[in-house]
Amino acid sequence: MTPAEEFEAWATGRYGGLLHAAYLLTGDRDTAQDLVQTALAKTQVAWRRVHTSPDAYVRRTMVTTHTDWWRRQPWRERSTATLIDRSALGDSHGQIDDRDALLRALQDLPPRMRTIVVLRYYLQLTETECADLLGCSVGTVKSTASRALERLRAHPTLTSKEHC
Amino acid sequence: MDLETALGDPAFDLPVPPDGLTRVRRQATRIRRRRQLALTLPAVTVVAVLVSLLAGNGSSRTVLYGNQSATPQPTQSPEPTPTRGPVDQTVQTLCDLPPGDHNSGRSDTDGPTGDPIDNCTRFWRYSLHSEPPALVAYQDKFGSVIVQPKADPLPSDAVVLAAGATQSTEAIELDEALGDQIGLGPDHCRTRQEAINDATRVVDRVGIAGWPIHVDDGRTDLAKPQCWGFAASPRHHYVWVVATDGGYDYPAVLEQIAKPLRVSLTECWSRAKALAEVQSAVARSSLKQEFKDLVYIRQVDEPDTKCTVIHMGGGGGIEFTLRGPV
């Protein structure tokens, strides 16, 4: 298998999961697709060096790219009234309100907090892995995650739903 | 519902776009190009074009020593015929490293030799902090020297260079000086006369005898406006001045780095001082970290000289060569 084929096989298997994570990070379908595309493209460029542990590399790339976008485009941080694309969820039952609320609450977290929540509780990285990926101490991950959970619990859209 | 379950809800899954990987491939190509183009010095680009022209082909492929390129060749060729002896068509060598994060901050203490594999091996160790696999050097159809891992497929028209094939170190030094952004100042679109003057000045400054200036007025295939460039031709043993159609977009950040180093043209710096000044200029510049990691500093021991000469050139990265006494 050539490196290109190896990359494509790996990327095909990861694409969906990365999109899910990117959607949680960005709250926007198009931005999520752009983010995954960019992270995978950077991973492909680095493939010969990172092919033994590409998952860690692509996660790091996705997080740093997302952070970079936020820094450069602060307008993205504004909350919008139409955060969730209901049609994308393919669900018209009551649960959609829960998801809507969760996504909205996530988007109201500061970017770093949101990233830690996604890394810890969706991608299920350990605190040490999060710290390594974000370039901070384990203590910072712990305290940030803790504050993030508090804020989610206190978020108006989630106060009656016991998500956390 | 706990947070893990809520975040992992399949309803957050987005449909994978059917052309997703195609778009990834295109973007990866753009990233590679952008990394190369962002720091490809215009003068060196012109030199590369000239090198291709010298080899009798108008290809615009940029072939630069130390360039970070990883375009895999599509097909394995039949065993090419090895050649021996001097490599007389080109000066510059493409050292085909795997792409990825390179590291800088140290400097290579052995300057370029005439052996392209030896040069690439050192560049590999320096940049990637690892031992390269077995390497092979070949000339492509444009006469350019490419060094790549032996295990990678060769293009069908590659002519493999046997061990011991050499490039002229004199030509390498002259070529460095002809692409140098410190001695020549910020690059720009030169007129014919400016190109002649600058080429003459470089030959005089380097002090290499037997390399006349050859002005080529024969190109009629270029759309105006034309800019003029120059390159060393090891085959003809002259400095070739010729019109090119290269574009000029000199990145300001390169001038940020080059400007303070021009003091070395009037002051006499030791090599240690020159190295410190180069590292300081790079660190103070607004060059993004990912490009700082592509900075390559070579040192050449020239014990008979008194002052250090700094050449700044490159493509895909910035390469400094410091020639002077310890």
Short mmCIF file of C-alpha atoms in Angstrom, two decimals, chain A residues 20 35 39 58-59 74 85 101 121 128 131 159:
data_model
loop_
_atom_site.label_atom_id
_atom_site.label_comp_id
_atom_site.label_asym_id
_atom_site.label_seq_id
_atom_site.Cartn_x
_atom_site.Cartn_y
_atom_site.Cartn_z
CA HIS A 20 -18.82 15.09 14.73
CA LEU A 35 -12.13 22.43 9.72
CA ALA A 39 -6.96 19.23 9.45
CA VAL A 58 -5.04 15.25 13.37
CA ARG A 59 -6.69 16.08 16.69
CA PRO A 74 -13.36 37.11 16.37
CA ASP A 85 -29.39 23.22 11.67
CA ALA A 101 -29.78 23.27 24.04
CA TYR A 121 -16.07 14.13 27.07
CA THR A 128 -2.82 14.10 30.46
CA ALA A 131 -2.78 18.76 28.52
CA THR A 159 -30.74 23.96 33.91
#
